[in-house]
Amino acid sequence: MKNKNFYIENYGCQMNISDSDIITSILLNNGFFLSKNLEKSDIILLNACSIREKAEFTLKKRLEQLKFLKKKKRIWIGIIGCFSKTIKNFFIHQKIVDFFVKPDSYREIPNFIYSSMEGKQYFSTVKNNETYADISLINSNKQNHNKITTFLSITRGCNNMCTFCIVPFTRGRERSRDPYSIIKECKRLYQNGYKEITLLGQNVDSYVWEEKNEENKPKKPKNIVEFSKLLDLIAQEVPFMRIRFSTSNPHDMSNEVLKVISKHENICKHIHLPVQSGSNKILKLMNRKYTREKYLLLVKQIKDIIPECSISHDIISGFCNENEEDHQDTINLMNEIKYNYGYMFSYSPRPGTYAYRKLKDNVPEHIKKNRLREIIDLQRNHSFYRMQEHLGKIEEVLIEGVSKKNNQYWYGRNTQNLVVVFPKESLNIGDISYVKIIDTTSATLIGKPYK
Ligand code: SF4
């Protein structure tokens, strides 16, 4: 078998980066070679994301380009990960894609490649028990030589059924990975030089694992590990590794988790807490299972227990039935919290979701865009306001690389996940530097080394 070079490309979120590392590990262990040159590769894997329309659009555009490459030479193309039926149906007849692999079937990719080389087109189905607990991650991005920060999935799938979201259909039911395999992997990554790990899950706060006996029944006495316990264990086992996690669902976040974050210096003081909307009517239509009041109370608890904690958000503008009053509820909530930063989108229905099937996408496009613009502008003001709180402070920054704008500056992040740039003097990528913040924009803190 000669055709064994594979190239892997990500569309979408952090979860995809972690999945690409899992796939790379599986393929390398099966005698394939990772290539960094798409044109020279035999097998091209596109790790898809169907959460937002934009990622699907970019994937379609990429496949149009690959059509030409496929005409020039024999290559095999696989769409893997989180893809919708629409994408599958769109490409199935065009004969560009040779195989489609869902997130729980990555172990089968080598077989799918061999079969497609024999001229068969393959599709995997959704399974509900895979956690890839025994796979050691291998960095899939050959260009990323820094190897300082990485991602590790602790849960897969989601049980929440938010009405706008495709994840429960593409990634299946939620399951949690064995905590001891997570700790082992964290230690291995630390020994390999990683300095920061982000624990990933669609909803990390609902992580729960129970030890079972040989008959797959709960052990007696019971051994149950919830997210707060997992965080506590990891923080103790890799005390010099920075730990982050994402994403938290406000419905599931507990005070125990907040206390563990506050207890350990190596757990970063940042929580990504998607609110999606500030209106109770819209939250109910989205099936988000919390109210605006409960969300605000949670934010207060975060600030009480971890005063220095930064908070970021996801907000969707123009969801079904959103009127001006609902939009103003979102604006007021943002004004009350003044988030550090956020990810903002206008609503686009995703085929297969409850909202797509049952609710009317009835907010005109220009209104969605205007509301989104208002939200983005407000967030920029709030980000600048929050950044100014850092002026004059001495911050601990993990150096991740050289600043793209000025190669005389280091680029890194502080515990609040805010970008800090400062003049290179000594030190190296992967070192912790103490930096005095002397200036700021709405997106970047500017500092000087503190001696
Ligand atoms: S919590 Fe909601 S938005 Fe997040 S992945 Fe699950 S269903 Fe989707």
Short mmCIF file of C-alpha atoms and ligand atoms in Angstrom, two decimals:
data_model
loop_
_atom_site.label_atom_id
_atom_site.label_comp_id
_atom_site.label_asym_id
_atom_site.label_seq_id
_atom_site.Cartn_x
_atom_site.Cartn_y
_atom_site.Cartn_z
CA MET A 1 0.00 0.00 0.00
CA LYS A 2 1.68 3.21 -1.21
CA ASN A 3 -1.01 5.82 -0.66
CA LYS A 4 -0.60 6.57 2.99
CA ASN A 5 -0.05 10.29 3.40
CA PHE A 6 -2.93 12.03 5.08
CA TYR A 7 -3.72 15.69 5.52
CA ILE A 8 -6.29 16.89 8.05
CA GLU A 9 -8.11 20.21 8.07
CA ASN A 10 -10.41 21.61 10.79
CA TYR A 11 -13.66 23.51 10.40
CA GLY A 12 -15.20 24.84 13.61
CA CYS A 13 -14.53 24.53 17.28
CA GLN A 14 -11.87 23.45 19.81
CA MET A 15 -13.56 20.06 20.04
CA ASN A 16 -12.58 19.49 16.40
CA ILE A 17 -8.94 20.27 17.13
CA SER A 18 -8.96 17.66 19.89
CA ASP A 19 -10.74 15.16 17.60
CA SER A 20 -8.14 15.75 14.88
CA ASP A 21 -5.44 14.85 17.42
CA ILE A 22 -7.33 11.61 18.21
CA ILE A 23 -7.63 10.77 14.49
CA THR A 24 -3.95 11.55 13.90
CA SER A 25 -3.02 9.18 16.71
CA ILE A 26 -5.23 6.39 15.27
CA LEU A 27 -3.85 6.79 11.75
CA LEU A 28 -0.18 7.00 12.81
CA ASN A 29 -0.67 3.81 14.83
CA ASN A 30 -2.03 2.16 11.69
CA GLY A 31 0.98 2.96 9.53
CA PHE A 32 -0.22 6.19 7.89
CA PHE A 33 1.92 9.36 7.72
CA LEU A 34 0.84 12.89 8.61
CA SER A 35 1.48 15.36 5.79
CA LYS A 36 1.52 19.15 6.01
CA ASN A 37 1.10 19.61 2.29
CA LEU A 38 -2.44 19.16 0.98
CA GLU A 39 -1.36 19.02 -2.68
CA LYS A 40 1.05 16.15 -2.02
CA SER A 41 -1.33 14.11 0.15
CA ASP A 42 -3.17 10.97 -0.89
CA ILE A 43 -5.89 11.17 1.74
CA ILE A 44 -7.58 14.43 2.69
CA LEU A 45 -9.71 14.52 5.82
CA LEU A 46 -12.01 17.49 6.39
CA ASN A 47 -13.11 17.67 10.02
CA ALA A 48 -16.52 19.30 9.66
CA CYS A 49 -18.64 21.43 11.97
CA SER A 50 -22.37 21.97 11.46
CA ILE A 51 -23.10 24.20 14.47
CA ARG A 52 -22.96 27.35 12.34
CA GLU A 53 -23.95 27.92 8.75
CA LYS A 54 -20.64 29.69 8.04
CA ALA A 55 -18.50 26.61 8.80
CA GLU A 56 -20.64 24.50 6.44
CA PHE A 57 -20.35 27.16 3.76
CA THR A 58 -16.53 27.19 4.06
CA LEU A 59 -16.46 23.39 3.87
CA LYS A 60 -18.56 23.41 0.69
CA LYS A 61 -16.20 25.96 -0.85
CA ARG A 62 -13.19 23.82 0.06
CA LEU A 63 -14.76 20.75 -1.54
CA GLU A 64 -15.37 22.70 -4.75
CA GLN A 65 -11.61 23.45 -4.83
CA LEU A 66 -10.75 19.81 -4.14
CA LYS A 67 -12.86 18.75 -7.14
CA PHE A 68 -10.08 20.13 -9.37
CA LEU A 69 -7.32 18.41 -7.43
CA LYS A 70 -9.25 15.14 -7.67
CA LYS A 71 -9.42 15.50 -11.45
CA LYS A 72 -5.61 15.94 -11.62
CA LYS A 73 -4.61 13.02 -9.40
CA ARG A 74 -6.16 10.09 -7.52
CA ILE A 75 -6.92 11.24 -3.99
CA TRP A 76 -9.39 10.03 -1.37
CA ILE A 77 -11.48 12.55 0.52
CA GLY A 78 -13.27 11.92 3.81
CA ILE A 79 -15.68 14.21 5.63
CA ILE A 80 -15.39 13.43 9.30
CA GLY A 81 -16.87 14.77 12.54
CA CYS A 82 -19.94 16.89 12.99
CA PHE A 83 -21.75 17.07 9.62
CA SER A 84 -25.43 17.34 8.86
CA LYS A 85 -27.54 15.20 6.56
CA THR A 86 -27.74 18.19 4.23
CA ILE A 87 -23.96 18.15 3.72
CA LYS A 88 -23.95 14.38 3.25
CA ASN A 89 -26.81 14.48 0.73
CA PHE A 90 -25.22 17.39 -1.09
CA PHE A 91 -21.94 15.56 -1.74
CA ILE A 92 -23.07 11.98 -1.89
CA HIS A 93 -24.05 12.13 -5.55
CA GLN A 94 -21.22 14.34 -6.71
CA LYS A 95 -18.65 11.59 -6.07
CA ILE A 96 -16.14 14.02 -4.55
CA VAL A 97 -16.29 12.50 -1.09
CA ASP A 98 -15.24 8.87 -0.61
CA PHE A 99 -16.29 8.35 2.99
CA PHE A 100 -18.23 10.05 5.78
CA VAL A 101 -17.26 9.28 9.38
CA LYS A 102 -19.24 10.37 12.46
CA PRO A 103 -17.41 11.42 15.69
CA ASP A 104 -17.75 8.05 17.40
CA SER A 105 -16.33 5.98 14.54
CA TYR A 106 -12.85 7.43 14.18
CA ARG A 107 -11.27 4.06 15.02
CA GLU A 108 -12.75 2.75 11.76
CA ILE A 109 -11.14 5.42 9.56
CA PRO A 110 -8.26 3.13 8.41
CA ASN A 111 -10.82 0.55 7.20
CA PHE A 112 -12.89 3.25 5.55
CA ILE A 113 -9.80 4.47 3.69
CA TYR A 114 -8.90 0.95 2.47
CA SER A 115 -12.49 0.26 1.38
CA SER A 116 -12.78 3.53 -0.48
CA MET A 117 -9.53 2.71 -2.27
CA GLU A 118 -11.40 -0.35 -3.55
CA GLY A 119 -14.05 1.96 -4.92
CA LYS A 120 -16.72 1.73 -2.20
CA GLN A 121 -18.33 4.84 -0.69
CA TYR A 122 -18.77 4.58 3.08
CA PHE A 123 -20.83 6.18 5.84
CA SER A 124 -20.65 5.54 9.55
CA THR A 125 -23.57 5.94 11.93
CA VAL A 126 -23.85 7.63 15.35
CA LYS A 127 -22.84 5.40 18.28
CA ASN A 128 -23.26 6.27 21.90
CA ASN A 129 -20.49 4.72 23.93
CA GLU A 130 -17.14 5.87 22.54
CA THR A 131 -14.88 8.07 24.73
CA TYR A 132 -11.45 7.29 23.14
CA ALA A 133 -10.14 6.88 26.70
CA ASP A 134 -7.15 4.77 25.60
CA ILE A 135 -5.95 7.12 22.84
CA SER A 136 -2.87 9.27 23.48
CA LEU A 137 -3.28 12.55 21.64
CA ILE A 138 -0.83 13.49 18.88
CA ASN A 139 -0.71 17.06 17.61
CA SER A 140 -2.38 17.08 14.19
CA ASN A 141 -1.15 20.54 13.30
CA LYS A 142 2.41 20.04 12.09
CA GLN A 143 2.86 23.79 11.69
CA ASN A 144 2.27 24.26 15.41
CA HIS A 145 5.77 23.56 16.73
CA ASN A 146 5.17 25.29 20.06
CA LYS A 147 3.33 22.38 21.68
CA ILE A 148 2.56 24.49 24.71
CA THR A 149 -1.22 24.42 24.90
CA THR A 150 -3.56 21.60 23.97
CA PHE A 151 -7.13 20.33 24.28
CA LEU A 152 -8.47 17.14 25.86
CA SER A 153 -12.09 15.94 25.59
CA ILE A 154 -13.56 14.75 28.88
CA THR A 155 -17.15 14.31 27.70
CA ARG A 156 -18.62 13.59 24.28
CA GLY A 157 -22.12 14.31 23.01
CA CYS A 158 -24.84 16.29 24.77
CA ASN A 159 -28.21 15.55 26.39
CA ASN A 160 -29.48 19.10 26.59
CA MET A 161 -31.47 19.44 23.37
CA CYS A 162 -31.29 23.22 23.02
CA THR A 163 -33.76 23.82 20.21
CA PHE A 164 -31.29 25.63 17.91
CA CYS A 165 -28.47 23.10 18.26
CA ILE A 166 -27.48 20.20 16.02
CA VAL A 167 -24.89 18.68 18.41
CA PRO A 168 -27.15 16.08 20.11
CA PHE A 169 -27.95 14.73 16.62
CA THR A 170 -24.42 14.73 15.23
CA ARG A 171 -22.45 13.80 18.37
CA GLY A 172 -25.04 11.66 20.15
CA ARG A 173 -25.87 11.25 23.84
CA GLU A 174 -23.53 12.54 26.50
CA ARG A 175 -20.89 10.24 28.00
CA SER A 176 -17.97 10.94 30.33
CA ARG A 177 -14.46 9.61 29.98
CA ASP A 178 -12.82 7.57 32.74
CA PRO A 179 -11.17 10.11 35.13
CA TYR A 180 -8.08 7.96 35.65
CA SER A 181 -7.39 7.86 31.90
CA ILE A 182 -7.83 11.67 31.81
CA ILE A 183 -5.30 12.15 34.62
CA LYS A 184 -2.87 9.73 32.95
CA GLU A 185 -3.17 11.68 29.68
CA CYS A 186 -2.67 15.03 31.47
CA LYS A 187 0.53 13.68 33.08
CA ARG A 188 1.78 12.35 29.73
CA LEU A 189 1.11 15.70 28.04
CA TYR A 190 2.94 17.53 30.84
CA GLN A 191 5.92 15.20 30.53
CA ASN A 192 5.91 15.94 26.78
CA GLY A 193 6.31 19.64 27.46
CA TYR A 194 2.74 20.96 27.38
CA LYS A 195 2.11 23.77 29.85
CA GLU A 196 -1.63 24.31 29.50
CA ILE A 197 -4.53 21.97 28.90
CA THR A 198 -8.15 22.85 28.14
CA LEU A 199 -10.63 20.19 29.22
CA LEU A 200 -13.39 20.03 26.63
CA GLY A 201 -17.01 18.97 26.52
CA GLN A 202 -20.23 20.40 25.13
CA ASN A 203 -21.24 20.73 28.77
CA VAL A 204 -18.30 19.98 31.09
CA ASP A 205 -20.29 20.68 34.26
CA SER A 206 -22.48 17.64 33.67
CA TYR A 207 -19.40 15.37 33.68
CA VAL A 208 -20.15 12.31 35.80
CA TRP A 209 -18.42 8.96 35.88
CA GLU A 210 -19.26 5.94 38.01
CA GLU A 211 -16.93 3.00 38.50
CA LYS A 212 -18.49 -0.30 37.37
CA ASN A 213 -17.66 -3.93 38.19
CA GLU A 214 -17.00 -6.76 35.71
CA GLU A 215 -20.76 -7.12 35.17
CA ASN A 216 -20.98 -3.43 34.28
CA LYS A 217 -22.92 -2.72 37.48
CA PRO A 218 -22.04 0.14 39.91
CA LYS A 219 -19.26 -0.92 42.30
CA LYS A 220 -19.94 -1.09 46.03
CA PRO A 221 -19.07 1.10 47.83
CA LYS A 222 -19.95 3.54 45.05
CA ASN A 223 -17.17 5.51 43.36
CA ILE A 224 -18.67 8.51 41.57
CA VAL A 225 -16.57 11.33 40.14
CA GLU A 226 -18.31 14.60 39.22
CA PHE A 227 -16.73 17.58 37.46
CA SER A 228 -15.68 19.38 40.66
CA LYS A 229 -13.87 16.23 41.88
CA LEU A 230 -12.26 15.68 38.46
CA LEU A 231 -10.94 19.26 38.39
CA ASP A 232 -9.65 18.92 41.94
CA LEU A 233 -7.82 15.66 41.11
CA ILE A 234 -6.24 17.02 37.91
CA ALA A 235 -5.10 20.22 39.62
CA GLN A 236 -3.32 18.14 42.27
CA GLU A 237 -1.84 15.55 39.90
CA VAL A 238 -0.33 18.09 37.44
CA PRO A 239 0.35 21.05 39.76
CA PHE A 240 2.57 22.89 37.26
CA MET A 241 0.15 22.57 34.33
CA ARG A 242 -2.34 25.38 33.71
CA ILE A 243 -5.88 24.03 33.49
CA ARG A 244 -8.79 25.53 31.59
CA PHE A 245 -12.16 24.08 30.66
CA SER A 246 -14.97 24.78 28.22
CA THR A 247 -17.95 24.91 27.81
CA SER A 248 -20.05 25.48 30.91
CA ASN A 249 -23.81 25.35 30.79
CA PRO A 250 -25.28 27.82 33.32
CA HIS A 251 -27.94 25.23 34.17
CA ASP A 252 -25.35 22.74 35.45
CA MET A 253 -22.56 24.83 36.98
CA SER A 254 -22.23 24.20 40.71
CA ASN A 255 -20.76 26.13 43.65
CA GLU A 256 -18.45 23.14 44.26
CA VAL A 257 -16.80 23.76 40.88
CA LEU A 258 -16.35 27.45 41.73
CA LYS A 259 -14.75 26.55 45.07
CA VAL A 260 -12.30 24.16 43.37
CA ILE A 261 -11.33 26.87 40.84
CA SER A 262 -10.71 29.31 43.66
CA LYS A 263 -8.71 26.72 45.67
CA HIS A 264 -6.10 25.88 43.01
CA GLU A 265 -3.69 28.41 41.57
CA ASN A 266 -3.14 26.29 38.45
CA ILE A 267 -6.85 26.36 37.47
CA CYS A 268 -7.26 29.45 35.30
CA LYS A 269 -9.68 32.11 36.43
CA HIS A 270 -11.92 32.28 33.40
CA ILE A 271 -15.38 30.84 32.75
CA HIS A 272 -17.02 30.69 29.36
CA LEU A 273 -20.70 30.91 30.23
CA PRO A 274 -22.93 31.09 27.13
CA VAL A 275 -26.13 33.00 27.89
CA GLN A 276 -27.54 33.02 24.31
CA SER A 277 -30.27 35.55 25.23
CA GLY A 278 -31.24 37.86 28.09
CA SER A 279 -34.96 37.28 27.58
CA ASN A 280 -36.79 34.58 29.56
CA LYS A 281 -39.25 34.13 26.70
CA ILE A 282 -36.41 33.37 24.26
CA LEU A 283 -34.49 31.20 26.75
CA LYS A 284 -37.62 29.07 27.09
CA LEU A 285 -38.03 28.79 23.32
CA MET A 286 -34.37 27.78 23.15
CA ASN A 287 -34.96 25.16 25.91
CA ARG A 288 -32.01 26.54 27.86
CA LYS A 289 -33.40 25.42 31.28
CA TYR A 290 -32.33 28.55 33.20
CA THR A 291 -33.83 31.99 33.53
CA ARG A 292 -32.20 35.38 33.26
CA GLU A 293 -32.51 35.71 37.07
CA LYS A 294 -30.76 32.38 37.71
CA TYR A 295 -28.01 33.29 35.27
CA LEU A 296 -27.43 36.65 37.01
CA LEU A 297 -27.33 34.90 40.38
CA LEU A 298 -24.71 32.48 39.05
CA VAL A 299 -22.59 35.38 37.79
CA LYS A 300 -22.83 36.93 41.27
CA GLN A 301 -21.71 33.65 42.88
CA ILE A 302 -18.77 33.45 40.47
CA LYS A 303 -17.68 36.98 41.39
CA ASP A 304 -18.19 36.31 45.13
CA ILE A 305 -16.15 33.10 45.15
CA ILE A 306 -13.55 34.03 42.48
CA PRO A 307 -13.42 37.86 42.36
CA GLU A 308 -10.69 37.98 39.70
CA CYS A 309 -12.55 35.60 37.36
CA SER A 310 -13.19 36.74 33.78
CA ILE A 311 -16.46 35.73 32.11
CA SER A 312 -17.15 35.34 28.40
CA HIS A 313 -20.38 34.55 26.57
CA ASP A 314 -22.11 33.28 23.45
CA ILE A 315 -25.12 35.31 22.28
CA ILE A 316 -27.46 34.61 19.39
CA SER A 317 -29.35 37.59 17.96
CA GLY A 318 -32.67 37.28 16.15
CA PHE A 319 -33.81 33.84 17.34
CA CYS A 320 -37.40 32.86 16.42
CA ASN A 321 -40.05 35.28 17.78
CA GLU A 322 -37.44 37.67 19.24
CA ASN A 323 -38.94 41.17 19.40
CA GLU A 324 -37.33 44.49 20.32
CA GLU A 325 -38.18 44.00 24.01
CA ASP A 326 -36.40 40.61 24.07
CA HIS A 327 -33.40 42.18 22.35
CA GLN A 328 -33.32 44.99 24.94
CA ASP A 329 -33.37 42.31 27.69
CA THR A 330 -30.14 40.97 26.19
CA ILE A 331 -28.65 44.47 26.01
CA ASN A 332 -29.59 45.14 29.65
CA LEU A 333 -28.13 41.84 30.80
CA MET A 334 -24.86 42.62 29.00
CA ASN A 335 -24.80 46.06 30.65
CA GLU A 336 -25.33 44.47 34.03
CA ILE A 337 -22.52 41.91 33.64
CA LYS A 338 -20.02 43.70 31.39
CA TYR A 339 -18.47 40.52 30.03
CA ASN A 340 -14.75 40.37 29.27
CA TYR A 341 -15.41 39.10 25.75
CA GLY A 342 -17.86 37.01 23.80
CA TYR A 343 -18.83 35.17 20.63
CA MET A 344 -21.83 36.71 18.87
CA PHE A 345 -23.86 35.39 15.97
CA SER A 346 -27.14 36.05 14.23
CA TYR A 347 -29.50 33.10 14.18
CA SER A 348 -29.51 30.75 11.21
CA PRO A 349 -31.70 27.63 11.41
CA ARG A 350 -29.79 24.36 11.29
CA PRO A 351 -31.62 21.56 9.44
CA GLY A 352 -32.59 18.71 11.74
CA THR A 353 -32.99 20.80 14.90
CA TYR A 354 -36.27 21.33 16.78
CA ALA A 355 -36.24 25.05 15.91
CA TYR A 356 -35.82 24.25 12.21
CA ARG A 357 -38.75 21.84 12.25
CA LYS A 358 -41.17 23.52 14.66
CA LEU A 359 -40.41 27.25 15.01
CA LYS A 360 -40.64 30.05 12.48
CA ASP A 361 -37.43 31.85 11.57
CA ASN A 362 -39.49 35.05 11.55
CA VAL A 363 -37.04 37.86 12.38
CA PRO A 364 -36.13 39.65 9.14
CA GLU A 365 -32.46 39.33 8.19
CA HIS A 366 -31.76 43.10 8.34
CA ILE A 367 -33.17 43.27 11.90
CA LYS A 368 -31.05 40.28 12.97
CA LYS A 369 -27.97 42.01 11.56
CA ASN A 370 -28.78 45.39 13.18
CA ARG A 371 -29.29 43.74 16.57
CA LEU A 372 -26.06 41.79 16.15
CA ARG A 373 -24.20 44.98 15.29
CA GLU A 374 -25.55 46.64 18.46
CA ILE A 375 -24.49 43.63 20.57
CA ILE A 376 -20.99 43.55 19.04
CA ASP A 377 -20.48 47.30 19.52
CA LEU A 378 -21.61 47.09 23.13
CA GLN A 379 -19.31 44.13 23.78
CA ARG A 380 -16.36 46.07 22.36
CA ASN A 381 -17.04 48.86 24.90
CA HIS A 382 -17.38 46.37 27.75
CA SER A 383 -14.19 44.55 26.71
CA PHE A 384 -12.28 47.82 26.77
CA TYR A 385 -13.76 48.66 30.18
CA ARG A 386 -12.72 45.26 31.58
CA MET A 387 -9.24 45.47 30.02
CA GLN A 388 -8.62 48.79 31.77
CA GLU A 389 -9.08 47.04 35.12
CA HIS A 390 -5.71 45.36 34.44
CA LEU A 391 -3.71 48.57 34.00
CA GLY A 392 -0.82 48.77 36.47
CA LYS A 393 -1.23 45.14 37.59
CA ILE A 394 1.53 42.51 37.52
CA GLU A 395 0.22 39.47 35.64
CA GLU A 396 1.49 35.94 35.14
CA VAL A 397 1.65 35.25 31.41
CA LEU A 398 2.35 31.93 29.68
CA ILE A 399 4.39 32.73 26.54
CA GLU A 400 2.75 30.98 23.57
CA GLY A 401 4.65 32.53 20.69
CA VAL A 402 5.88 35.62 18.91
CA SER A 403 3.40 38.46 18.35
CA LYS A 404 2.12 38.47 14.75
CA LYS A 405 2.19 42.27 14.59
CA ASN A 406 5.70 42.79 15.97
CA ASN A 407 8.31 40.06 16.08
CA GLN A 408 10.14 41.89 18.87
CA TYR A 409 7.20 41.08 21.19
CA TRP A 410 6.07 37.88 22.89
CA TYR A 411 2.44 36.83 22.76
CA GLY A 412 0.77 34.94 25.63
CA ARG A 413 -2.29 34.79 27.87
CA ASN A 414 -2.92 35.57 31.51
CA THR A 415 -5.07 33.44 33.82
CA GLN A 416 -8.23 35.27 32.64
CA ASN A 417 -7.55 34.05 29.08
CA LEU A 418 -6.77 37.58 27.91
CA VAL A 419 -4.06 38.14 25.30
CA VAL A 420 -0.95 39.95 26.56
CA VAL A 421 1.92 41.19 24.37
CA PHE A 422 5.22 42.46 25.78
CA PRO A 423 8.81 43.10 24.55
CA LYS A 424 11.00 40.03 24.19
CA GLU A 425 13.96 40.18 26.49
CA SER A 426 15.11 36.84 27.76
CA LEU A 427 12.85 33.79 28.25
CA ASN A 428 11.38 31.32 25.74
CA ILE A 429 8.11 30.03 24.40
CA GLY A 430 6.53 27.95 27.17
CA ASP A 431 7.99 30.05 30.00
CA ILE A 432 5.90 31.97 32.51
CA SER A 433 6.71 35.67 32.59
CA TYR A 434 5.63 38.34 35.07
CA VAL A 435 4.41 41.34 33.12
CA LYS A 436 3.30 44.81 34.23
CA ILE A 437 0.31 45.97 32.17
CA ILE A 438 0.94 49.48 30.86
CA ASP A 439 -1.60 49.91 28.05
CA THR A 440 -4.58 48.19 26.46
CA THR A 441 -6.91 47.95 23.49
CA SER A 442 -10.31 46.24 23.66
CA ALA A 443 -8.68 42.93 22.66
CA THR A 444 -5.05 43.00 23.85
CA LEU A 445 -3.19 43.93 27.01
CA ILE A 446 0.21 45.54 26.42
CA GLY A 447 2.88 45.10 29.07
CA LYS A 448 6.54 45.21 29.98
CA PRO A 449 8.54 42.51 31.76
CA TYR A 450 8.40 42.98 35.53
CA LYS A 451 11.65 42.35 37.38
S1 SF4 B 1 -25.76 22.52 25.69
FE1 SF4 B 1 -27.23 23.09 24.09
S2 SF4 B 1 -26.02 24.41 22.72
FE2 SF4 B 1 -24.54 23.26 23.96
S3 SF4 B 1 -24.07 21.44 22.74
FE3 SF4 B 1 -25.73 20.85 24.14
S4 SF4 B 1 -27.60 21.17 22.95
FE4 SF4 B 1 -25.95 22.29 21.90
#
